[in-house]
Amino acid sequence: MKSWAGSIASLQQGTRVVPPLSLFNTASDSIETVEKKALYRLYVCGITPYDATHLGHASTYVAFDLINRYLRFTGASVRFVENITDIDDPLLERAQRDQVDWQDLAHSQIELFRGDMVALRVLPPDHYIGVVEAMDQIISSILALQSKGSLYSVDDDLYFRVRLDPDFLTRSHISLETALSFFSERGGDPNREGKEDPLDALVWRAQREGEPGWPSPFGIGRPGWHIECSAIALHFLNPESHDEFAIDIQGGGSDLIFPHHDMSAAQGVIATGQKFARFFVHAGMIGLDGQKMSKSLGNLLFVSRLIDGGVDPMAIRIALMGHHYRSDHMWGASEIDQATALVDRLRLNLSRVEVAPTSSVIELVVAALSQDLDTPRALAALKAWCDGCDAGYVGGSPGELSRVLDDLLGLAF
Ligand code: ZN
């Protein structure tokens, strides 16, 4: 699948000491330092393309973009893979509801998503992979699971025994009762008759009438949600088999912690014999009008509509960075106005010849980001720098600060 345009402007790391990045790891339930490496493997779960990018999506992808940028800023390379769940129950249901072809719906929404990512200056993945185009790799992963004796049939469908992974459920820190309830709410089928364990994960669904299907050694059908991501991550991130962990960071919204990430990881562990991800990193949810922003509630704020309405994409990015990526956040109507005011101040000050000292503000921004992406603190430092410029302080280099804002925060004016 075609990715989108974007690149890091320049790397500044040779000129200053960059502290290591620390991140909250859901699996260990604590903030940990990311070990220094020459190459990081980053996998971020992508959209199901049936509704364009809303602010909740944008917030998640901006958070992982900041991680990607910081790791590159340390001088490392980042291999970044993102998927698109371009065949899934919600996509088929929406296409049927709207009487449109599911592929046309997917293509139109993927195109909108790409445009939004470019506007928000989210660095593109090295591999942007749709499930349909990765069918061969997904089938190979299912065969690998089958060869380990980890699958069984219920009617013509195939299930994975999640308990074979001794770490199953330890990454999510939830009770069995909560797991069953999340599984049921988030696409699972705990009550299906014939399953050995209610939490076992569907890996291949035999074709039903009126649904698309792909040929496989297990019959015509389509893959389950969790195996798609573990297969795409393991194939396209190309792990080193001697490493303890297959990949460095598995990311997504906090609604993916369970079942999606726990089950994907369990399948990866059994398929490869290697632990799945060193870090599980999750972004909080964005709400609107007192409720979680969701398709079913119909309270989505779309990035493309904000931009079409004249909002500067950099103001959207700054507004999203105005709260910590892990915290759930209720979106306020004034946030775009406040962010636009900061965009205007930064644009004005960065265009001046004489500006307040920049080395110290760069240090503050780098330090804030290094500590579990403390973007509110980074933005506060930038506001204070603008105050300094307004007060007539001099001695800084606007070009140097511009490059750092571009590289690290993805802000260009
Ligand atoms: Zn995923």
mmCIF file of C-alpha atoms and ligand atoms in Angstrom:
data_model
loop_
_atom_site.group_PDB
_atom_site.id
_atom_site.type_symbol
_atom_site.label_atom_id
_atom_site.label_comp_id
_atom_site.label_asym_id
_atom_site.label_seq_id
_atom_site.Cartn_x
_atom_site.Cartn_y
_atom_site.Cartn_z
ATOM 1 C CA MET A 1 0.000 0.000 0.000
ATOM 2 C CA LYS A 2 1.295 3.452 -0.902
ATOM 3 C CA SER A 3 2.469 5.342 2.178
ATOM 4 C CA TRP A 4 2.485 9.159 2.255
ATOM 5 C CA ALA A 5 4.948 11.987 1.832
ATOM 6 C CA GLY A 6 7.105 13.331 4.629
ATOM 7 C CA SER A 7 10.613 13.239 5.958
ATOM 8 C CA ILE A 8 12.667 14.473 8.855
ATOM 9 C CA ALA A 9 14.289 17.753 7.849
ATOM 10 C CA SER A 10 17.657 17.452 9.509
ATOM 11 C CA LEU A 11 19.159 15.709 12.472
ATOM 12 C CA GLN A 12 20.620 17.813 15.200
ATOM 13 C CA GLN A 13 21.946 15.094 17.429
ATOM 14 C CA GLY A 14 25.631 15.524 16.599
ATOM 15 C CA THR A 15 25.707 18.903 18.268
ATOM 16 C CA ARG A 16 24.202 18.121 21.669
ATOM 17 C CA VAL A 17 23.839 15.358 24.212
ATOM 18 C CA VAL A 18 20.393 13.825 23.912
ATOM 19 C CA PRO A 19 19.000 12.073 26.981
ATOM 20 C CA PRO A 20 17.596 8.587 26.416
ATOM 21 C CA LEU A 21 13.860 8.301 25.898
ATOM 22 C CA SER A 22 11.783 6.944 28.736
ATOM 23 C CA LEU A 23 8.282 5.635 28.099
ATOM 24 C CA PHE A 24 5.451 4.129 30.089
ATOM 25 C CA ASN A 25 5.377 0.409 29.313
ATOM 26 C CA THR A 26 1.873 -1.003 29.733
ATOM 27 C CA ALA A 27 3.312 -4.519 30.105
ATOM 28 C CA SER A 28 5.429 -3.602 33.159
ATOM 29 C CA ASP A 29 3.008 -0.898 34.341
ATOM 30 C CA SER A 30 5.918 1.498 34.812
ATOM 31 C CA ILE A 31 8.054 4.097 33.084
ATOM 32 C CA GLU A 32 11.209 2.530 31.657
ATOM 33 C CA THR A 33 14.193 3.836 29.746
ATOM 34 C CA VAL A 34 14.388 2.736 26.128
ATOM 35 C CA GLU A 35 17.719 0.975 25.726
ATOM 36 C CA LYS A 36 20.087 2.659 23.270
ATOM 37 C CA LYS A 37 20.098 0.857 19.916
ATOM 38 C CA ALA A 38 21.140 1.559 16.351
ATOM 39 C CA LEU A 39 17.813 0.332 14.955
ATOM 40 C CA TYR A 40 14.375 0.331 16.549
ATOM 41 C CA ARG A 41 11.406 -1.661 15.264
ATOM 42 C CA LEU A 42 8.150 0.238 15.754
ATOM 43 C CA TYR A 43 4.711 -1.159 14.965
ATOM 44 C CA VAL A 44 1.608 0.997 15.288
ATOM 45 C CA CYS A 45 -1.878 -0.380 14.724
ATOM 46 C CA GLY A 46 -3.612 1.514 11.966
ATOM 47 C CA ILE A 47 -7.179 2.386 11.161
ATOM 48 C CA THR A 48 -10.101 0.333 9.958
ATOM 49 C CA PRO A 49 -10.953 2.507 6.961
ATOM 50 C CA TYR A 50 -14.658 3.166 7.357
ATOM 51 C CA ASP A 51 -14.552 6.633 8.914
ATOM 52 C CA ALA A 52 -11.903 9.241 8.192
ATOM 53 C CA THR A 53 -9.367 10.369 10.756
ATOM 54 C CA HIS A 54 -11.010 11.818 13.827
ATOM 55 C CA LEU A 55 -9.145 13.657 16.567
ATOM 56 C CA GLY A 56 -8.783 10.463 18.609
ATOM 57 C CA HIS A 57 -6.887 8.795 15.763
ATOM 58 C CA ALA A 58 -4.863 11.943 15.153
ATOM 59 C CA SER A 59 -3.857 12.113 18.805
ATOM 60 C CA THR A 60 -2.608 8.506 18.753
ATOM 61 C CA TYR A 61 -0.633 8.889 15.507
ATOM 62 C CA VAL A 62 0.917 12.183 16.635
ATOM 63 C CA ALA A 63 2.047 10.491 19.883
ATOM 64 C CA PHE A 64 3.823 7.678 18.018
ATOM 65 C CA ASP A 65 5.212 10.193 15.558
ATOM 66 C CA LEU A 66 6.853 11.969 18.511
ATOM 67 C CA ILE A 67 8.408 8.654 19.607
ATOM 68 C CA ASN A 68 9.599 7.973 16.059
ATOM 69 C CA ARG A 69 11.093 11.469 15.815
ATOM 70 C CA TYR A 70 12.785 11.329 19.221
ATOM 71 C CA LEU A 71 14.412 7.963 18.515
ATOM 72 C CA ARG A 72 15.711 9.307 15.192
ATOM 73 C CA PHE A 73 16.909 12.433 16.996
ATOM 74 C CA THR A 74 19.142 10.206 19.157
ATOM 75 C CA GLY A 75 20.878 9.181 15.932
ATOM 76 C CA ALA A 76 19.180 5.797 15.607
ATOM 77 C CA SER A 77 17.249 4.378 12.676
ATOM 78 C CA VAL A 78 13.607 3.489 13.091
ATOM 79 C CA ARG A 79 11.899 0.801 11.041
ATOM 80 C CA PHE A 80 8.245 1.768 11.244
ATOM 81 C CA VAL A 81 5.341 -0.386 10.109
ATOM 82 C CA GLU A 82 1.632 0.450 10.274
ATOM 83 C CA ASN A 83 -1.282 -1.632 9.081
ATOM 84 C CA ILE A 84 -4.708 -0.868 7.697
ATOM 85 C CA THR A 85 -7.478 -3.268 8.672
ATOM 86 C CA ASP A 86 -8.996 -3.102 5.200
ATOM 87 C CA ILE A 87 -11.158 -6.175 5.683
ATOM 88 C CA ASP A 88 -13.089 -6.443 8.919
ATOM 89 C CA ASP A 89 -16.631 -6.802 10.234
ATOM 90 C CA PRO A 90 -17.187 -3.057 10.934
ATOM 91 C CA LEU A 91 -16.024 -2.132 7.410
ATOM 92 C CA LEU A 92 -18.372 -4.681 5.815
ATOM 93 C CA GLU A 93 -21.247 -3.599 8.058
ATOM 94 C CA ARG A 94 -20.746 0.084 7.229
ATOM 95 C CA ALA A 95 -20.487 -0.661 3.480
ATOM 96 C CA GLN A 96 -23.707 -2.648 3.637
ATOM 97 C CA ARG A 97 -25.476 0.049 5.647
ATOM 98 C CA ASP A 98 -24.460 2.743 3.151
ATOM 99 C CA GLN A 99 -25.017 0.479 0.129
ATOM 100 C CA VAL A 100 -21.464 0.987 -1.166
ATOM 101 C CA ASP A 101 -18.776 -1.468 -2.203
ATOM 102 C CA TRP A 102 -16.559 -2.239 0.807
ATOM 103 C CA GLN A 103 -13.402 -1.791 -1.294
ATOM 104 C CA ASP A 104 -14.511 1.631 -2.563
ATOM 105 C CA LEU A 105 -15.305 2.673 1.002
ATOM 106 C CA ALA A 106 -11.887 1.476 2.203
ATOM 107 C CA HIS A 107 -9.999 3.209 -0.624
ATOM 108 C CA SER A 108 -11.767 6.529 -0.123
ATOM 109 C CA GLN A 109 -11.106 6.523 3.640
ATOM 110 C CA ILE A 110 -7.461 5.462 3.242
ATOM 111 C CA GLU A 111 -6.970 8.373 0.831
ATOM 112 C CA LEU A 112 -8.455 10.792 3.378
ATOM 113 C CA PHE A 113 -6.266 9.312 6.119
ATOM 114 C CA ARG A 114 -3.118 9.810 4.026
ATOM 115 C CA GLY A 115 -4.051 13.441 3.419
ATOM 116 C CA ASP A 116 -4.627 14.000 7.133
ATOM 117 C CA MET A 117 -1.270 12.429 8.059
ATOM 118 C CA VAL A 118 0.565 14.661 5.557
ATOM 119 C CA ALA A 119 -1.236 17.760 6.868
ATOM 120 C CA LEU A 120 -0.395 16.841 10.474
ATOM 121 C CA ARG A 121 3.210 16.112 9.451
ATOM 122 C CA VAL A 122 3.179 12.547 10.792
ATOM 123 C CA LEU A 123 6.232 10.785 9.369
ATOM 124 C CA PRO A 124 5.172 7.997 7.003
ATOM 125 C CA PRO A 125 5.772 4.339 7.867
ATOM 126 C CA ASP A 126 8.381 2.428 5.886
ATOM 127 C CA HIS A 127 5.672 -0.139 5.211
ATOM 128 C CA TYR A 128 2.009 0.806 5.209
ATOM 129 C CA ILE A 129 0.337 -2.550 4.842
ATOM 130 C CA GLY A 130 -3.259 -3.500 4.179
ATOM 131 C CA VAL A 131 -4.543 -6.847 5.392
ATOM 132 C CA VAL A 132 -5.734 -7.784 1.906
ATOM 133 C CA GLU A 133 -2.294 -7.298 0.378
ATOM 134 C CA ALA A 134 -0.650 -9.211 3.273
ATOM 135 C CA MET A 135 -2.903 -12.271 2.953
ATOM 136 C CA ASP A 136 0.038 -14.578 2.054
ATOM 137 C CA GLN A 137 2.070 -13.475 5.097
ATOM 138 C CA ILE A 138 -0.962 -13.831 7.371
ATOM 139 C CA ILE A 139 -1.651 -17.336 6.056
ATOM 140 C CA SER A 140 2.028 -18.273 6.681
ATOM 141 C CA SER A 141 1.699 -17.057 10.282
ATOM 142 C CA ILE A 142 -1.439 -19.160 10.759
ATOM 143 C CA LEU A 143 0.437 -22.156 9.317
ATOM 144 C CA ALA A 144 3.267 -21.493 11.808
ATOM 145 C CA LEU A 145 0.731 -21.515 14.650
ATOM 146 C CA GLN A 146 -0.821 -24.683 13.263
ATOM 147 C CA SER A 147 2.571 -26.402 13.145
ATOM 148 C CA LYS A 148 2.964 -25.662 16.881
ATOM 149 C CA GLY A 149 -0.335 -27.428 17.626
ATOM 150 C CA SER A 150 -1.883 -24.219 18.890
ATOM 151 C CA LEU A 151 -5.008 -24.178 16.701
ATOM 152 C CA TYR A 152 -8.317 -26.041 16.684
ATOM 153 C CA SER A 153 -11.484 -25.908 14.631
ATOM 154 C CA VAL A 154 -14.959 -24.852 15.557
ATOM 155 C CA ASP A 155 -17.162 -25.715 12.600
ATOM 156 C CA ASP A 156 -15.082 -24.407 9.672
ATOM 157 C CA ASP A 157 -13.372 -21.631 11.660
ATOM 158 C CA LEU A 158 -9.961 -21.826 13.295
ATOM 159 C CA TYR A 159 -9.138 -20.711 16.837
ATOM 160 C CA PHE A 160 -5.857 -20.071 18.655
ATOM 161 C CA ARG A 161 -5.295 -21.326 22.209
ATOM 162 C CA VAL A 162 -4.327 -18.049 23.892
ATOM 163 C CA ARG A 163 -3.273 -19.729 27.157
ATOM 164 C CA LEU A 164 -0.300 -21.377 25.464
ATOM 165 C CA ASP A 165 1.505 -18.070 25.952
ATOM 166 C CA PRO A 166 2.427 -18.002 29.660
ATOM 167 C CA ASP A 167 2.419 -14.193 29.572
ATOM 168 C CA PHE A 168 -1.134 -13.943 28.253
ATOM 169 C CA LEU A 169 -3.136 -11.396 30.320
ATOM 170 C CA THR A 170 -0.031 -10.299 32.242
ATOM 171 C CA ARG A 171 0.532 -7.471 29.739
ATOM 172 C CA SER A 172 -2.961 -6.058 30.286
ATOM 173 C CA HIS A 173 -3.178 -6.183 34.103
ATOM 174 C CA ILE A 174 -6.885 -6.948 34.067
ATOM 175 C CA SER A 175 -9.001 -9.559 35.820
ATOM 176 C CA LEU A 176 -10.504 -12.492 33.967
ATOM 177 C CA GLU A 177 -13.924 -10.911 34.419
ATOM 178 C CA THR A 178 -12.796 -7.638 32.802
ATOM 179 C CA ALA A 179 -11.027 -9.568 30.033
ATOM 180 C CA LEU A 180 -14.236 -11.409 29.195
ATOM 181 C CA SER A 181 -16.217 -8.194 29.165
ATOM 182 C CA PHE A 182 -13.661 -6.304 26.971
ATOM 183 C CA PHE A 183 -13.413 -9.296 24.639
ATOM 184 C CA SER A 184 -17.158 -9.295 24.174
ATOM 185 C CA GLU A 185 -17.319 -5.504 23.619
ATOM 186 C CA ARG A 186 -14.344 -5.407 21.255
ATOM 187 C CA GLY A 187 -15.140 -7.915 18.550
ATOM 188 C CA GLY A 188 -14.587 -11.171 20.478
ATOM 189 C CA ASP A 189 -16.920 -14.138 20.832
ATOM 190 C CA PRO A 190 -16.480 -15.531 24.365
ATOM 191 C CA ASN A 191 -19.815 -17.337 24.286
ATOM 192 C CA ARG A 192 -19.370 -19.274 21.074
ATOM 193 C CA GLU A 193 -20.149 -22.928 21.592
ATOM 194 C CA GLY A 194 -17.337 -25.346 20.857
ATOM 195 C CA LYS A 195 -14.490 -23.072 22.029
ATOM 196 C CA GLU A 196 -12.044 -24.662 24.459
ATOM 197 C CA ASP A 197 -11.534 -21.373 26.334
ATOM 198 C CA PRO A 198 -13.890 -18.378 26.014
ATOM 199 C CA LEU A 199 -10.884 -16.119 25.336
ATOM 200 C CA ASP A 200 -9.419 -18.172 22.485
ATOM 201 C CA ALA A 201 -8.881 -15.977 19.427
ATOM 202 C CA LEU A 202 -10.371 -16.486 15.974
ATOM 203 C CA VAL A 203 -7.550 -16.731 13.419
ATOM 204 C CA TRP A 204 -9.479 -17.812 10.306
ATOM 205 C CA ARG A 205 -13.137 -17.253 9.608
ATOM 206 C CA ALA A 206 -14.630 -19.436 6.891
ATOM 207 C CA GLN A 207 -16.449 -17.463 4.228
ATOM 208 C CA ARG A 208 -20.068 -16.627 5.063
ATOM 209 C CA GLU A 209 -22.689 -15.898 2.476
ATOM 210 C CA GLY A 210 -22.344 -12.420 1.004
ATOM 211 C CA GLU A 211 -18.847 -11.884 2.481
ATOM 212 C CA PRO A 212 -15.546 -11.751 0.616
ATOM 213 C CA GLY A 213 -13.140 -14.666 1.019
ATOM 214 C CA TRP A 214 -9.608 -15.633 0.093
ATOM 215 C CA PRO A 215 -8.316 -19.133 -0.698
ATOM 216 C CA SER A 216 -6.100 -20.745 1.941
ATOM 217 C CA PRO A 217 -5.040 -24.193 3.175
ATOM 218 C CA PHE A 218 -7.868 -23.796 5.719
ATOM 219 C CA GLY A 219 -10.531 -23.155 3.077
ATOM 220 C CA ILE A 220 -11.906 -19.921 1.632
ATOM 221 C CA GLY A 221 -12.273 -17.239 4.284
ATOM 222 C CA ARG A 222 -10.541 -14.308 5.932
ATOM 223 C CA PRO A 223 -8.238 -13.821 8.904
ATOM 224 C CA GLY A 224 -9.145 -12.779 12.426
ATOM 225 C CA TRP A 225 -8.143 -9.303 13.593
ATOM 226 C CA HIS A 226 -5.270 -10.149 15.953
ATOM 227 C CA ILE A 227 -3.348 -12.489 13.658
ATOM 228 C CA GLU A 228 -3.288 -9.753 11.000
ATOM 229 C CA CYS A 229 -1.208 -7.446 13.140
ATOM 230 C CA SER A 230 1.148 -10.065 14.554
ATOM 231 C CA ALA A 231 1.788 -11.410 11.029
ATOM 232 C CA ILE A 232 2.318 -7.959 9.451
ATOM 233 C CA ALA A 233 4.551 -6.809 12.341
ATOM 234 C CA LEU A 234 6.709 -9.922 12.288
ATOM 235 C CA HIS A 235 7.022 -10.057 8.515
ATOM 236 C CA PHE A 236 7.673 -6.404 7.722
ATOM 237 C CA LEU A 237 9.722 -5.472 10.789
ATOM 238 C CA ASN A 238 11.932 -8.484 10.095
ATOM 239 C CA PRO A 239 13.098 -9.220 13.677
ATOM 240 C CA GLU A 240 16.501 -10.642 14.550
ATOM 241 C CA SER A 241 15.856 -14.183 15.771
ATOM 242 C CA HIS A 242 18.597 -13.944 18.421
ATOM 243 C CA ASP A 243 17.028 -10.882 20.107
ATOM 244 C CA GLU A 244 14.985 -11.478 23.238
ATOM 245 C CA PHE A 245 12.117 -9.409 21.811
ATOM 246 C CA ALA A 246 10.926 -9.537 18.205
ATOM 247 C CA ILE A 247 10.111 -5.830 18.103
ATOM 248 C CA ASP A 248 10.870 -2.800 20.261
ATOM 249 C CA ILE A 249 7.555 -0.995 20.477
ATOM 250 C CA GLN A 250 3.988 -2.098 19.876
ATOM 251 C CA GLY A 251 1.738 0.935 19.882
ATOM 252 C CA GLY A 252 -1.850 2.013 19.557
ATOM 253 C CA GLY A 253 -4.764 3.490 21.441
ATOM 254 C CA SER A 254 -5.474 2.292 24.979
ATOM 255 C CA ASP A 255 -8.625 0.527 23.737
ATOM 256 C CA LEU A 256 -6.279 -1.930 21.984
ATOM 257 C CA ILE A 257 -4.505 -3.117 25.153
ATOM 258 C CA PHE A 258 -6.980 -5.961 25.486
ATOM 259 C CA PRO A 259 -7.813 -8.058 23.625
ATOM 260 C CA HIS A 260 -5.965 -6.856 20.529
ATOM 261 C CA HIS A 261 -2.399 -6.365 21.717
ATOM 262 C CA ASP A 262 -2.404 -9.168 24.255
ATOM 263 C CA MET A 263 -3.700 -11.645 21.695
ATOM 264 C CA SER A 264 -1.447 -10.452 18.846
ATOM 265 C CA ALA A 265 1.530 -10.770 21.159
ATOM 266 C CA ALA A 266 0.476 -14.257 22.315
ATOM 267 C CA GLN A 267 0.273 -15.388 18.695
ATOM 268 C CA GLY A 268 3.677 -13.868 17.964
ATOM 269 C CA VAL A 269 5.206 -15.653 20.951
ATOM 270 C CA ILE A 270 3.884 -19.064 19.891
ATOM 271 C CA ALA A 271 4.691 -18.557 16.188
ATOM 272 C CA THR A 272 8.303 -17.489 16.777
ATOM 273 C CA GLY A 273 9.292 -18.695 20.251
ATOM 274 C CA GLN A 274 10.473 -15.124 20.866
ATOM 275 C CA LYS A 275 8.923 -12.531 23.194
ATOM 276 C CA PHE A 276 6.851 -10.107 21.123
ATOM 277 C CA ALA A 277 7.453 -6.467 22.079
ATOM 278 C CA ARG A 278 9.883 -4.866 24.524
ATOM 279 C CA PHE A 279 7.473 -1.966 25.094
ATOM 280 C CA PHE A 280 3.701 -1.800 24.809
ATOM 281 C CA VAL A 281 2.833 1.884 24.549
ATOM 282 C CA HIS A 282 -0.711 3.222 24.538
ATOM 283 C CA ALA A 283 -2.277 6.597 23.893
ATOM 284 C CA GLY A 284 -5.322 7.808 25.835
ATOM 285 C CA MET A 285 -8.771 8.359 24.400
ATOM 286 C CA ILE A 286 -10.186 11.707 23.336
ATOM 287 C CA GLY A 287 -13.732 12.564 24.332
ATOM 288 C CA LEU A 288 -16.195 15.215 23.246
ATOM 289 C CA ASP A 289 -19.187 16.684 25.083
ATOM 290 C CA GLY A 290 -18.577 14.504 28.116
ATOM 291 C CA GLN A 291 -18.394 11.212 26.204
ATOM 292 C CA LYS A 292 -15.756 9.120 24.475
ATOM 293 C CA MET A 293 -15.447 10.110 20.807
ATOM 294 C CA SER A 294 -16.847 7.143 18.955
ATOM 295 C CA LYS A 295 -18.542 6.174 15.756
ATOM 296 C CA SER A 296 -21.530 4.697 17.527
ATOM 297 C CA LEU A 297 -22.189 7.944 19.418
ATOM 298 C CA GLY A 298 -21.712 9.988 16.249
ATOM 299 C CA ASN A 299 -19.638 12.606 18.091
ATOM 300 C CA LEU A 300 -16.517 12.482 15.925
ATOM 301 C CA LEU A 301 -14.467 15.582 15.098
ATOM 302 C CA PHE A 302 -12.749 14.898 11.786
ATOM 303 C CA VAL A 303 -9.299 16.305 11.028
ATOM 304 C CA SER A 304 -10.146 16.892 7.362
ATOM 305 C CA ARG A 305 -13.252 18.900 8.288
ATOM 306 C CA LEU A 306 -11.312 21.088 10.707
ATOM 307 C CA ILE A 307 -8.705 21.761 8.013
ATOM 308 C CA ASP A 308 -11.387 22.412 5.368
ATOM 309 C CA GLY A 309 -12.907 24.871 7.827
ATOM 310 C CA GLY A 310 -9.674 26.873 7.818
ATOM 311 C CA VAL A 311 -7.891 25.491 10.905
ATOM 312 C CA ASP A 312 -4.103 25.425 10.539
ATOM 313 C CA PRO A 313 -2.975 21.752 10.768
ATOM 314 C CA MET A 314 -0.093 22.903 12.989
ATOM 315 C CA ALA A 315 -2.663 24.295 15.421
ATOM 316 C CA ILE A 316 -4.346 20.869 15.496
ATOM 317 C CA ARG A 317 -0.963 19.252 16.188
ATOM 318 C CA ILE A 318 -0.185 21.742 18.969
ATOM 319 C CA ALA A 319 -3.672 21.335 20.464
ATOM 320 C CA LEU A 320 -3.183 17.563 20.566
ATOM 321 C CA MET A 321 0.234 18.010 22.188
ATOM 322 C CA GLY A 322 -1.343 20.302 24.789
ATOM 323 C CA HIS A 323 -2.294 17.259 26.845
ATOM 324 C CA HIS A 324 -0.202 14.254 27.800
ATOM 325 C CA TYR A 325 -0.504 11.424 25.285
ATOM 326 C CA ARG A 326 -1.424 8.820 27.901
ATOM 327 C CA SER A 327 -4.191 10.741 29.607
ATOM 328 C CA ASP A 328 -7.791 10.456 28.487
ATOM 329 C CA HIS A 329 -8.833 13.921 27.512
ATOM 330 C CA MET A 330 -12.120 15.725 27.021
ATOM 331 C CA TRP A 331 -11.734 17.956 23.978
ATOM 332 C CA GLY A 332 -12.598 21.609 24.634
ATOM 333 C CA ALA A 333 -13.876 24.043 22.012
ATOM 334 C CA SER A 334 -11.261 26.662 22.970
ATOM 335 C CA GLU A 335 -8.259 24.378 22.437
ATOM 336 C CA ILE A 336 -7.918 25.134 18.733
ATOM 337 C CA ASP A 337 -8.061 28.894 19.428
ATOM 338 C CA GLN A 338 -5.358 28.674 22.091
ATOM 339 C CA ALA A 339 -3.182 26.506 19.838
ATOM 340 C CA THR A 340 -3.688 28.888 16.916
ATOM 341 C CA ALA A 341 -2.532 31.765 19.136
ATOM 342 C CA LEU A 342 0.671 29.843 19.933
ATOM 343 C CA VAL A 343 1.204 29.029 16.239
ATOM 344 C CA ASP A 344 0.910 32.737 15.439
ATOM 345 C CA ARG A 345 3.363 33.712 18.196
ATOM 346 C CA LEU A 346 5.899 31.072 17.162
ATOM 347 C CA ARG A 347 5.596 31.970 13.479
ATOM 348 C CA LEU A 348 6.119 35.658 14.250
ATOM 349 C CA ASN A 349 9.053 35.123 16.612
ATOM 350 C CA LEU A 350 10.810 32.577 14.417
ATOM 351 C CA SER A 351 10.705 35.080 11.550
ATOM 352 C CA ARG A 352 12.582 37.698 13.612
ATOM 353 C CA VAL A 353 16.300 38.276 13.256
ATOM 354 C CA GLU A 354 16.832 38.929 16.958
ATOM 355 C CA VAL A 355 15.223 36.416 19.299
ATOM 356 C CA ALA A 356 15.540 35.305 22.915
ATOM 357 C CA PRO A 357 18.245 32.670 23.615
ATOM 358 C CA THR A 358 17.351 29.361 21.940
ATOM 359 C CA SER A 359 19.851 26.842 23.382
ATOM 360 C CA SER A 360 18.097 26.785 26.731
ATOM 361 C CA VAL A 361 14.591 26.361 25.281
ATOM 362 C CA ILE A 362 15.840 23.555 23.018
ATOM 363 C CA GLU A 363 17.303 21.805 26.053
ATOM 364 C CA LEU A 364 14.000 22.154 27.898
ATOM 365 C CA VAL A 365 11.992 20.799 24.945
ATOM 366 C CA VAL A 366 14.343 17.819 24.521
ATOM 367 C CA ALA A 367 14.303 17.063 28.247
ATOM 368 C CA ALA A 368 10.499 17.255 28.415
ATOM 369 C CA LEU A 369 10.049 14.912 25.466
ATOM 370 C CA SER A 370 12.605 12.459 26.807
ATOM 371 C CA GLN A 371 10.493 12.021 29.941
ATOM 372 C CA ASP A 372 7.591 9.979 28.579
ATOM 373 C CA LEU A 373 6.764 12.648 25.984
ATOM 374 C CA ASP A 374 5.848 15.480 28.310
ATOM 375 C CA THR A 375 4.515 17.681 25.521
ATOM 376 C CA PRO A 376 2.608 20.103 27.812
ATOM 377 C CA ARG A 377 5.962 20.966 29.427
ATOM 378 C CA ALA A 378 7.615 21.333 26.006
ATOM 379 C CA LEU A 379 4.878 23.726 24.879
ATOM 380 C CA ALA A 380 5.153 25.701 28.132
ATOM 381 C CA ALA A 381 8.865 26.171 27.409
ATOM 382 C CA LEU A 382 8.028 27.470 23.934
ATOM 383 C CA LYS A 383 5.484 29.928 25.332
ATOM 384 C CA ALA A 384 8.069 31.187 27.823
ATOM 385 C CA TRP A 385 10.519 31.628 24.942
ATOM 386 C CA CYS A 386 7.921 33.706 23.069
ATOM 387 C CA ASP A 387 7.486 35.803 26.242
ATOM 388 C CA GLY A 388 11.253 36.314 26.271
ATOM 389 C CA CYS A 389 11.214 37.456 22.641
ATOM 390 C CA ASP A 390 8.340 39.846 23.359
ATOM 391 C CA ALA A 391 10.292 41.237 26.315
ATOM 392 C CA GLY A 392 13.190 42.046 24.001
ATOM 393 C CA TYR A 393 15.703 39.371 25.011
ATOM 394 C CA VAL A 394 18.225 38.569 22.291
ATOM 395 C CA GLY A 395 21.081 36.174 21.536
ATOM 396 C CA GLY A 396 19.196 33.199 20.099
ATOM 397 C CA SER A 397 19.208 31.492 16.712
ATOM 398 C CA PRO A 398 15.704 31.252 15.200
ATOM 399 C CA GLY A 399 16.972 28.890 12.489
ATOM 400 C CA GLU A 400 18.346 26.449 15.049
ATOM 401 C CA LEU A 401 15.085 26.412 17.018
ATOM 402 C CA SER A 402 13.036 26.035 13.809
ATOM 403 C CA ARG A 403 15.000 22.922 12.838
ATOM 404 C CA VAL A 404 14.565 21.347 16.264
ATOM 405 C CA LEU A 405 10.829 22.082 16.295
ATOM 406 C CA ASP A 406 10.554 20.530 12.856
ATOM 407 C CA ASP A 407 12.617 17.429 13.682
ATOM 408 C CA LEU A 408 11.398 16.730 17.192
ATOM 409 C CA LEU A 409 7.887 18.117 17.399
ATOM 410 C CA GLY A 410 6.923 17.920 13.735
ATOM 411 C CA LEU A 411 6.110 21.634 13.737
ATOM 412 C CA ALA A 412 6.840 23.711 10.643
ATOM 413 C CA PHE A 413 5.566 27.238 10.131
HETATM 414 ZN ZN ZN B 1 -3.215 -4.060 15.384
#
